[in-house]
Every structure is written in structure tokens, then in C-alpha cells.
PDB file of C-alpha atoms in Angstrom:
ATOM      1  CA  GLN A   1       0.000   0.000   0.000  1.00  0.00           C
ATOM      2  CA  VAL A   2       1.288   3.438  -0.951  1.00  0.00           C
ATOM      3  CA  GLN A   3       0.117   6.675   0.629  1.00  0.00           C
ATOM      4  CA  LEU A   4       0.668  10.253  -0.445  1.00  0.00           C
ATOM      5  CA  VAL A   5       0.017  12.810   2.282  1.00  0.00           C
ATOM      6  CA  GLU A   6      -0.264  16.457   1.305  1.00  0.00           C
ATOM      7  CA  SER A   7      -0.033  19.525   3.509  1.00  0.00           C
ATOM      8  CA  GLY A   8       0.290  23.276   3.207  1.00  0.00           C
ATOM      9  CA  GLY A   9      -2.938  24.381   1.564  1.00  0.00           C
ATOM     10  CA  GLY A  10      -5.037  27.238   2.866  1.00  0.00           C
ATOM     11  CA  LEU A  11      -6.443  30.686   2.246  1.00  0.00           C
ATOM     12  CA  VAL A  12      -4.220  33.486   1.020  1.00  0.00           C
ATOM     13  CA  GLN A  13      -4.703  36.904  -0.524  1.00  0.00           C
ATOM     14  CA  ALA A  14      -3.791  37.561  -4.131  1.00  0.00           C
ATOM     15  CA  GLY A  15      -0.071  38.180  -4.448  1.00  0.00           C
ATOM     16  CA  GLY A  16       0.709  35.963  -1.496  1.00  0.00           C
ATOM     17  CA  SER A  17       2.593  32.693  -1.253  1.00  0.00           C
ATOM     18  CA  LEU A  18       1.991  29.140  -0.121  1.00  0.00           C
ATOM     19  CA  ARG A  19       4.160  26.043   0.001  1.00  0.00           C
ATOM     20  CA  LEU A  20       2.665  22.602  -0.523  1.00  0.00           C
ATOM     21  CA  SER A  21       4.362  19.404   0.597  1.00  0.00           C
ATOM     22  CA  CYS A  22       3.636  15.792  -0.263  1.00  0.00           C
ATOM     23  CA  ALA A  23       5.294  12.789   1.324  1.00  0.00           C
ATOM     24  CA  ALA A  24       5.062   9.286  -0.119  1.00  0.00           C
ATOM     25  CA  SER A  25       5.165   6.319   2.239  1.00  0.00           C
ATOM     26  CA  GLY A  26       4.410   2.632   2.252  1.00  0.00           C
ATOM     27  CA  SER A  27       5.643  -0.221   0.123  1.00  0.00           C
ATOM     28  CA  ILE A  28       6.987   1.783  -2.784  1.00  0.00           C
ATOM     29  CA  PHE A  29      10.414   0.777  -3.991  1.00  0.00           C
ATOM     30  CA  SER A  30      11.203   3.568  -6.377  1.00  0.00           C
ATOM     31  CA  ILE A  31       9.544   6.737  -7.575  1.00  0.00           C
ATOM     32  CA  ASN A  32      10.151   8.096 -11.040  1.00  0.00           C
ATOM     33  CA  ALA A  33       8.179  11.283 -11.521  1.00  0.00           C
ATOM     34  CA  MET A  34       6.305  13.259  -8.896  1.00  0.00           C
ATOM     35  CA  GLY A  35       4.050  16.177  -9.531  1.00  0.00           C
ATOM     36  CA  TRP A  36       1.147  18.412  -8.702  1.00  0.00           C
ATOM     37  CA  TYR A  37      -2.190  18.667 -10.438  1.00  0.00           C
ATOM     38  CA  ARG A  38      -5.171  20.850  -9.624  1.00  0.00           C
ATOM     39  CA  GLN A  39      -8.890  20.851 -10.159  1.00  0.00           C
ATOM     40  CA  ALA A  40     -11.066  23.922  -9.912  1.00  0.00           C
ATOM     41  CA  PRO A  41     -14.849  23.658  -9.494  1.00  0.00           C
ATOM     42  CA  GLY A  42     -16.508  22.686 -12.746  1.00  0.00           C
ATOM     43  CA  LYS A  43     -13.189  22.101 -14.497  1.00  0.00           C
ATOM     44  CA  GLN A  44     -11.071  19.102 -15.366  1.00  0.00           C
ATOM     45  CA  ARG A  45      -7.985  18.197 -13.405  1.00  0.00           C
ATOM     46  CA  GLU A  46      -4.933  19.810 -14.973  1.00  0.00           C
ATOM     47  CA  LEU A  47      -1.187  19.473 -14.666  1.00  0.00           C
ATOM     48  CA  VAL A  48       0.570  22.143 -12.625  1.00  0.00           C
ATOM     49  CA  ALA A  49       4.166  20.868 -12.470  1.00  0.00           C
ATOM     50  CA  THR A  50       6.160  17.651 -12.537  1.00  0.00           C
ATOM     51  CA  ILE A  51       9.695  16.672 -11.590  1.00  0.00           C
ATOM     52  CA  THR A  52      11.655  13.531 -12.394  1.00  0.00           C
ATOM     53  CA  SER A  53      13.986  11.690 -10.054  1.00  0.00           C
ATOM     54  CA  GLY A  54      16.828  13.360 -11.940  1.00  0.00           C
ATOM     55  CA  GLY A  55      15.416  16.820 -11.311  1.00  0.00           C
ATOM     56  CA  SER A  56      13.983  17.664 -14.721  1.00  0.00           C
ATOM     57  CA  THR A  57      10.922  19.871 -14.360  1.00  0.00           C
ATOM     58  CA  ASN A  58       7.868  20.709 -16.417  1.00  0.00           C
ATOM     59  CA  TYR A  59       5.354  23.486 -15.730  1.00  0.00           C
ATOM     60  CA  ALA A  60       1.988  24.542 -17.022  1.00  0.00           C
ATOM     61  CA  ASP A  61       2.278  27.824 -18.905  1.00  0.00           C
ATOM     62  CA  SER A  62      -0.098  29.465 -16.433  1.00  0.00           C
ATOM     63  CA  VAL A  63       2.286  28.971 -13.506  1.00  0.00           C
ATOM     64  CA  LYS A  64       5.698  29.415 -15.123  1.00  0.00           C
ATOM     65  CA  GLY A  65       7.771  31.999 -13.303  1.00  0.00           C
ATOM     66  CA  ARG A  66       5.510  31.910 -10.245  1.00  0.00           C
ATOM     67  CA  PHE A  67       5.595  28.281  -9.033  1.00  0.00           C
ATOM     68  CA  THR A  68       8.637  26.140  -8.301  1.00  0.00           C
ATOM     69  CA  ILE A  69       8.575  22.370  -7.869  1.00  0.00           C
ATOM     70  CA  SER A  70      11.325  20.544  -6.004  1.00  0.00           C
ATOM     71  CA  ARG A  71      11.815  17.159  -4.379  1.00  0.00           C
ATOM     72  CA  ASP A  72      13.836  15.363  -1.764  1.00  0.00           C
ATOM     73  CA  ASN A  73      14.454  11.877  -3.136  1.00  0.00           C
ATOM     74  CA  ALA A  74      15.760  10.575   0.193  1.00  0.00           C
ATOM     75  CA  LYS A  75      12.461  11.520   1.846  1.00  0.00           C
ATOM     76  CA  ASN A  76      10.211  10.687  -1.140  1.00  0.00           C
ATOM     77  CA  THR A  77       8.807  14.191  -0.754  1.00  0.00           C
ATOM     78  CA  VAL A  78       7.823  16.756  -3.349  1.00  0.00           C
ATOM     79  CA  TYR A  79       7.230  20.448  -2.744  1.00  0.00           C
ATOM     80  CA  LEU A  80       5.439  23.207  -4.622  1.00  0.00           C
ATOM     81  CA  GLN A  81       6.391  26.778  -3.797  1.00  0.00           C
ATOM     82  CA  MET A  82       3.650  29.052  -5.075  1.00  0.00           C
ATOM     83  CA  ASN A  83       4.351  32.785  -5.306  1.00  0.00           C
ATOM     84  CA  SER A  84       2.377  35.697  -6.727  1.00  0.00           C
ATOM     85  CA  LEU A  85      -0.810  33.724  -6.316  1.00  0.00           C
ATOM     86  CA  LYS A  86      -3.870  34.745  -8.312  1.00  0.00           C
ATOM     87  CA  PRO A  87      -7.573  34.062  -7.699  1.00  0.00           C
ATOM     88  CA  GLU A  88      -7.526  31.750 -10.735  1.00  0.00           C
ATOM     89  CA  ASP A  89      -5.066  29.509  -8.865  1.00  0.00           C
ATOM     90  CA  THR A  90      -7.901  28.560  -6.512  1.00  0.00           C
ATOM     91  CA  ALA A  91      -8.395  24.792  -6.723  1.00  0.00           C
ATOM     92  CA  VAL A  92      -7.884  21.498  -4.972  1.00  0.00           C
ATOM     93  CA  TYR A  93      -4.261  20.538  -5.480  1.00  0.00           C
ATOM     94  CA  TYR A  94      -3.394  16.850  -5.817  1.00  0.00           C
ATOM     95  CA  CYS A  95      -0.021  15.221  -5.414  1.00  0.00           C
ATOM     96  CA  ASN A  96       0.918  12.488  -7.876  1.00  0.00           C
ATOM     97  CA  ALA A  97       3.694   9.920  -7.900  1.00  0.00           C
ATOM     98  CA  TYR A  98       4.568   7.415 -10.591  1.00  0.00           C
ATOM     99  CA  GLY A  99       6.554   4.590  -9.131  1.00  0.00           C
ATOM    100  CA  TYR A 100       7.191   0.906  -8.640  1.00  0.00           C
ATOM    101  CA  SER A 101       5.447  -1.144  -5.962  1.00  0.00           C
ATOM    102  CA  GLY A 102       5.291  -4.557  -7.549  1.00  0.00           C
ATOM    103  CA  SER A 103       4.346  -2.868 -10.803  1.00  0.00           C
ATOM    104  CA  TYR A 104       4.535   0.656 -12.120  1.00  0.00           C
ATOM    105  CA  SER A 105       1.465   2.683 -11.151  1.00  0.00           C
ATOM    106  CA  ASP A 106       0.169   6.187 -10.578  1.00  0.00           C
ATOM    107  CA  TYR A 107      -0.568   7.150  -6.999  1.00  0.00           C
ATOM    108  CA  TRP A 108      -2.617  10.132  -5.820  1.00  0.00           C
ATOM    109  CA  GLY A 109      -2.969  12.114  -2.628  1.00  0.00           C
ATOM    110  CA  GLN A 110      -6.290  13.105  -1.137  1.00  0.00           C
ATOM    111  CA  GLY A 111      -5.987  16.722  -2.245  1.00  0.00           C
ATOM    112  CA  THR A 112      -5.476  19.994  -0.418  1.00  0.00           C
ATOM    113  CA  GLN A 113      -7.546  23.134  -0.928  1.00  0.00           C
ATOM    114  CA  VAL A 114      -5.854  26.330  -2.036  1.00  0.00           C
ATOM    115  CA  THR A 115      -8.031  29.436  -2.037  1.00  0.00           C
ATOM    116  CA  VAL A 116      -6.764  32.794  -3.261  1.00  0.00           C
ATOM    117  CA  SER A 117      -8.924  35.797  -2.442  1.00  0.00           C
ATOM    118  CA  SER A 118      -8.944  38.952  -4.536  1.00  0.00           C
TER     119      SER A 118
END
């Protein structure tokens, strides 16, 4: 069993910052990519940022220059530093990990709410 536990969401004013964390635990032997996705009300889940075990990153155009993804491989933890937040960043943010636990699979966290007020 693999668990992803997120933390760091909350309410912030536009222009503010938040830092999300996600720790993977359980019987996972290796993690390739980790990332963050988000889903706003009435919209589909979308990619925010991903990072490979080697440190290569990918960002959605809407967050480039404002968000930074990083990870600690030793702790199986991924972070998302979010700066210059906008009301349109309001969503439930989900952590994702693609790794090996008997077979390669996608794993998801339970989600953490980020609300940006104008």
C-alpha cells in the first residue's frame, strides 16, 4: 500500500505565497516522476508541475515563473512553492507519484484546498 500525504494548503490573498508538501510512504520501492495537479470547481484536473527523479521539471504555462517544484528523493517528498498567487489559482491541489510497488502505477494524494482571495 502506498500513501501520499499532502499539507500546506489554505487561504491566502492575491499576491501571497503558499508552500505545498507531499510525502510518499508505504511499500513503494522507487519513484520516477512526482508532480502536482489541480482541479477547480466545474473544471477538469490539470497538470501544474512535474519533476523527475533526476530533477527535470515541467510546468503549465499558467504557472511558469511563479511556481517552483522541487523534491527530496531521500524523503520521497515533493514540494510546490507558489508565489504571486492569483484568484484563478484557486483549486484542490493533488499530489501524484509514478513509481514501482510490484508494478509501475500512478498514486494520488487526497488533495489539499488552495483558495486565493482577490
